[in-house]
mmCIF file of C-alpha atoms in Angstrom:
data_model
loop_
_atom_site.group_PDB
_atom_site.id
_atom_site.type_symbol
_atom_site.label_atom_id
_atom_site.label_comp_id
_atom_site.label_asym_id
_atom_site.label_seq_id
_atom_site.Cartn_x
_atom_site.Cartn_y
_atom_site.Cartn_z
ATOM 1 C CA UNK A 1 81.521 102.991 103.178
ATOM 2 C CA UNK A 2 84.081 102.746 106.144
ATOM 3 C CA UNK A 3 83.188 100.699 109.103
ATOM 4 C CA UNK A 4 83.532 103.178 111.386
ATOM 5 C CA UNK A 5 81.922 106.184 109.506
ATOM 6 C CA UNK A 6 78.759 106.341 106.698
ATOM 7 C CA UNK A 7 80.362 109.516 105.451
ATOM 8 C CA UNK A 8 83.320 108.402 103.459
ATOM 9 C CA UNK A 9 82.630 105.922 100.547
ATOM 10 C CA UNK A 10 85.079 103.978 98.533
ATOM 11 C CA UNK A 11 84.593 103.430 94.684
ATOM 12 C CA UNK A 12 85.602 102.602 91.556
ATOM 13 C CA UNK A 13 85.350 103.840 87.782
ATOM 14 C CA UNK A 14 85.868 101.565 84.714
ATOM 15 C CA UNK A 15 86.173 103.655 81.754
ATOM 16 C CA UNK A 16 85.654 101.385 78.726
ATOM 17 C CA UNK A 17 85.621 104.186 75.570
ATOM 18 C CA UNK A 18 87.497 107.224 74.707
ATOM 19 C CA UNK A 19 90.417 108.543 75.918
ATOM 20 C CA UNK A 20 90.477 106.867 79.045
ATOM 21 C CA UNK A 21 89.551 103.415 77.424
ATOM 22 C CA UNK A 22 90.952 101.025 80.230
ATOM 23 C CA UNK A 23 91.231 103.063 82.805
ATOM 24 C CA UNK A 24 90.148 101.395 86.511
ATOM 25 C CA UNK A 25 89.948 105.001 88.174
ATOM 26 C CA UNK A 26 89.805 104.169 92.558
ATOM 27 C CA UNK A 27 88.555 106.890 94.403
ATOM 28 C CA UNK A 28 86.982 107.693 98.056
ATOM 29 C CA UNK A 29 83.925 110.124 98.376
ATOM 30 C CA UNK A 30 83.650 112.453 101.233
ATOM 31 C CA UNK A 31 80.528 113.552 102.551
ATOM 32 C CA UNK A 32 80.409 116.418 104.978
ATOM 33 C CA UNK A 33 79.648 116.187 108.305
ATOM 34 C CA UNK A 34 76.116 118.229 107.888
ATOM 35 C CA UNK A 35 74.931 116.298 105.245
ATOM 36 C CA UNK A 36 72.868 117.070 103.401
ATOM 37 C CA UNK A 37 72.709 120.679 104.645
ATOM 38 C CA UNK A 38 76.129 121.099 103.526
ATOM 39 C CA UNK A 39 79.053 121.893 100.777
ATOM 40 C CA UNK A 40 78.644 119.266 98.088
ATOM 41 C CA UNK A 41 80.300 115.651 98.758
ATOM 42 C CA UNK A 42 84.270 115.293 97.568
ATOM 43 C CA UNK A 43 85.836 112.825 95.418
ATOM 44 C CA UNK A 44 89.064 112.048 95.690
ATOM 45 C CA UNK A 45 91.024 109.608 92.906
ATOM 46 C CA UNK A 46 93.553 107.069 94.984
ATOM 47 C CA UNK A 47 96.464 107.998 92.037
ATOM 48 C CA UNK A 48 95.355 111.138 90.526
ATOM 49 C CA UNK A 49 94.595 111.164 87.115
ATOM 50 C CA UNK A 50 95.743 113.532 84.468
ATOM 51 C CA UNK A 51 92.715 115.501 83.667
ATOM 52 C CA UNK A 52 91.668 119.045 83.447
ATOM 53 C CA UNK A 53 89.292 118.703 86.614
ATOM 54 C CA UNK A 54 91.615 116.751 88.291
ATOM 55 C CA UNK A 55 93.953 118.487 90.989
ATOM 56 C CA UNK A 56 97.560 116.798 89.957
ATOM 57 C CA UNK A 57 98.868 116.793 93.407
ATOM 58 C CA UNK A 58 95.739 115.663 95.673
ATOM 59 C CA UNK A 59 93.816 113.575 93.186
ATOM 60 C CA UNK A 60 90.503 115.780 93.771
ATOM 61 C CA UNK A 61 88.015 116.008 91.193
ATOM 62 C CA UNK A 62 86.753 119.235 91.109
ATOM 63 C CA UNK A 63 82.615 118.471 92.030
ATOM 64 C CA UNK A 64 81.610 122.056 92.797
ATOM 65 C CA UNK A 65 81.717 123.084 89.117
ATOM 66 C CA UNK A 66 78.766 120.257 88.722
ATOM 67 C CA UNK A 67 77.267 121.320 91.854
ATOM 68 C CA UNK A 68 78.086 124.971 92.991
ATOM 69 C CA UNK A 69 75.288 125.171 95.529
ATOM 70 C CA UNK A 70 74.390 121.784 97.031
ATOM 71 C CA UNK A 71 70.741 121.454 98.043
ATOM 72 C CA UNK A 72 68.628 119.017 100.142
ATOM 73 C CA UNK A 73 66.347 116.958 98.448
ATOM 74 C CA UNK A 74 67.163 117.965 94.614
ATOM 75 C CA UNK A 75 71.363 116.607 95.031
ATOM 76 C CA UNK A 76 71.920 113.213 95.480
ATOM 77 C CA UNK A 77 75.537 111.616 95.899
ATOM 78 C CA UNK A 78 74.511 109.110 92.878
ATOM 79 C CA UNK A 79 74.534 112.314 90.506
ATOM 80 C CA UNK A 80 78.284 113.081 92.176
ATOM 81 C CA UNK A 81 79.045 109.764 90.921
ATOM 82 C CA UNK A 82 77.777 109.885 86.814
ATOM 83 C CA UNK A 83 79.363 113.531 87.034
ATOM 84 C CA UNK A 84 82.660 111.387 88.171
ATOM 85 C CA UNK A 85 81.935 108.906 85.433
ATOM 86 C CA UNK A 86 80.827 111.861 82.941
ATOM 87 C CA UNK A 87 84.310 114.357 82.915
ATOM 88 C CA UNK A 88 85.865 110.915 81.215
ATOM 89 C CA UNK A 89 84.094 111.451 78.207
ATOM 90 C CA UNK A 90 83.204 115.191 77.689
ATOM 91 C CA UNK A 91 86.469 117.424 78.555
ATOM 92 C CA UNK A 92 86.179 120.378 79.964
ATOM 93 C CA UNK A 93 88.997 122.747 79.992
ATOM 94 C CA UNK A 94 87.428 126.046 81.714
ATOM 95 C CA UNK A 95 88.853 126.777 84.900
ATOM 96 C CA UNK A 96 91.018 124.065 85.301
ATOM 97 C CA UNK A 97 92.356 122.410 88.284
ATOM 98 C CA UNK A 98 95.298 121.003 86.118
ATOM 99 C CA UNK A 99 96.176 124.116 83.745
ATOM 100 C CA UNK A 100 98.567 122.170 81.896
ATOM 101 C CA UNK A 101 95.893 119.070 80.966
ATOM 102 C CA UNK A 102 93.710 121.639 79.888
ATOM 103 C CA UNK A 103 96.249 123.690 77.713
ATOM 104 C CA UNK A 104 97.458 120.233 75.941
ATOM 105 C CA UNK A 105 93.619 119.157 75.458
ATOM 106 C CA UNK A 106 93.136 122.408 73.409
ATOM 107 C CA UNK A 107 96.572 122.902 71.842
ATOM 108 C CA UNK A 108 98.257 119.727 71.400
ATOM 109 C CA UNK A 109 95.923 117.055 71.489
ATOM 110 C CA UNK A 110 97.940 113.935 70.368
ATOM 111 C CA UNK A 111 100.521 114.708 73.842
ATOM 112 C CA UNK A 112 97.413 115.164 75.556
ATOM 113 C CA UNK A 113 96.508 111.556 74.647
ATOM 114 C CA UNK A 114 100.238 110.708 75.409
ATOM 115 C CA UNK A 115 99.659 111.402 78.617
ATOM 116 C CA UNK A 116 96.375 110.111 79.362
ATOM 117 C CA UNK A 117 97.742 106.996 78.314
ATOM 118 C CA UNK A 118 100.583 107.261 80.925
ATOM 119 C CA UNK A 119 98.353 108.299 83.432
ATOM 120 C CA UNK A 120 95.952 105.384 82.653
ATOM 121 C CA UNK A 121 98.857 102.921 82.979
ATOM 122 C CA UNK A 122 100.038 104.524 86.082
ATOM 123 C CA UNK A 123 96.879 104.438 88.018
ATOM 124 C CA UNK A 124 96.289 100.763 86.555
ATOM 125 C CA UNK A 125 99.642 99.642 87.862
ATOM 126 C CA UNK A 126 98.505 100.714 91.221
ATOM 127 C CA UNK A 127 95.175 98.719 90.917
ATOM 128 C CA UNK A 128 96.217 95.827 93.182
ATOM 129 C CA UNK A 129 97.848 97.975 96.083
ATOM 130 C CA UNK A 130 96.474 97.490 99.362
ATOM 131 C CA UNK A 131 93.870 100.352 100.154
ATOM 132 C CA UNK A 132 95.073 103.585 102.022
ATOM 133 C CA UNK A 133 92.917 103.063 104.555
ATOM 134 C CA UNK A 134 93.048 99.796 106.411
ATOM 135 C CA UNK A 135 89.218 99.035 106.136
ATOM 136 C CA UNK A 136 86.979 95.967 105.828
ATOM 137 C CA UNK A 137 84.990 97.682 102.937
ATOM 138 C CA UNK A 138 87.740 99.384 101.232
ATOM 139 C CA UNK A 139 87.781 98.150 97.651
ATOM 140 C CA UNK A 140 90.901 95.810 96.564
ATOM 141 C CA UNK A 141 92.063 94.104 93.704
ATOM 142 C CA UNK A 142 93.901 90.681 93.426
ATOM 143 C CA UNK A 143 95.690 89.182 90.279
ATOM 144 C CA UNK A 144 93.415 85.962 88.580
ATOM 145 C CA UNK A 145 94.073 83.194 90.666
ATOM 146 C CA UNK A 146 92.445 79.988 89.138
ATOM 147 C CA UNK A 147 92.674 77.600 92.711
ATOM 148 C CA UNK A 148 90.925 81.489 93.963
ATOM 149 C CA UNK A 149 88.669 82.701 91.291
ATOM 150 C CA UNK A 150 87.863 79.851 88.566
ATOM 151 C CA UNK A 151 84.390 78.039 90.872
ATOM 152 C CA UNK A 152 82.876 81.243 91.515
ATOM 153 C CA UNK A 153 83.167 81.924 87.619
ATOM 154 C CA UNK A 154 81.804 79.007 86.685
ATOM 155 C CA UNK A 155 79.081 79.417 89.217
ATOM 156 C CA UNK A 156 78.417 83.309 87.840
ATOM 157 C CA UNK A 157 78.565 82.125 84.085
ATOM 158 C CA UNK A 158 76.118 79.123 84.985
ATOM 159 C CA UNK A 159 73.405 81.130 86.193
ATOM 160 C CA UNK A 160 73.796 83.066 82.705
ATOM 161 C CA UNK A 161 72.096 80.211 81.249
ATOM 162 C CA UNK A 162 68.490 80.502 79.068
ATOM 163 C CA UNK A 163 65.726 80.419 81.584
ATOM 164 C CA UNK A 164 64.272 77.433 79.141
ATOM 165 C CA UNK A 165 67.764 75.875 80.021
ATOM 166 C CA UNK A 166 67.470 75.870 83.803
ATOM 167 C CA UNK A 167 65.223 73.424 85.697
ATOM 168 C CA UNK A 168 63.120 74.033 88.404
#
């Protein structure tokens, strides 16, 4: 969330299978100001993605076609999140935000994957930018650094030891 507000969220997708296989999607949610009373939550991708549901100029995903009327107490922002994670793996090309993603997903598949591959690689290269936002919580990336990174690996991988192997 952002320090100074509980209605915008930052995240991040890792797509590990299909046609986005590698792709670290960043993204900011935006909840309404009469939440939950309101229009359903945005999400927004930092770089945006080539994708049928995905505006090509603003990065939006398009969230109302999941949740066309949002209601108290049955939609939670979790379910805006696995319906983020979802449109990675099951395309759907009616009504598109991108026309041209969805004509190339149902015409000419292989450039399709061409350029879901590009855009995967583009919005990877961008993984270690600083965040938009200048923000305590905002998510960032950093490259490895062993002097940086290598003791709190070994003290994650440690604690993956048997429980028979650990003493009390």
């Amino acid at each position: 969330t952002l320090f100074r507000s509980a209605l915008m969220w930052f995240g991040v997708i890792f797509i590990r299978n299909g046609l986005y296989q590698d792709g670290v999607f960043k993204f900011t949610v935006y909840i309404p100001d009469n939440y939950p009373d309101g229009e359903c939550p945005r999400l927004v991708f930092d770089t945006p993605v080539f994708h049928p549901l995905v505006d090509p100029v603003s990065g939006e995903l398009d969230v109302k076609r999941a949740f066309t009327k949002w209601r108290r107490n049955h939609n939670h922002i979790w379910q805006v999140l696995m319906y983020a994670r979802r449109v990675f793996y099951k395309i759907d090309t009616v009504v598109p935000l991108n026309p041209e993603a969805a004509v190339l997903y149902e015409k000419d598949v292989q450039l399709f994957k061409s350029k879901v591959v590009d855009s995967v690689k583009l919005c990877n290269s961008h993984l270690f930018d600083q965040p938009k936002i200048h923000d305590p919580y905002a998510i960032s990336f950093s490259p490895w650094n062993p002097s940086l990174h290598d003791e709190a690996r070994e003290k994650m991988l440690s604690h993956k030891k048997k429980p028979e192997d650990r003493k009390s």
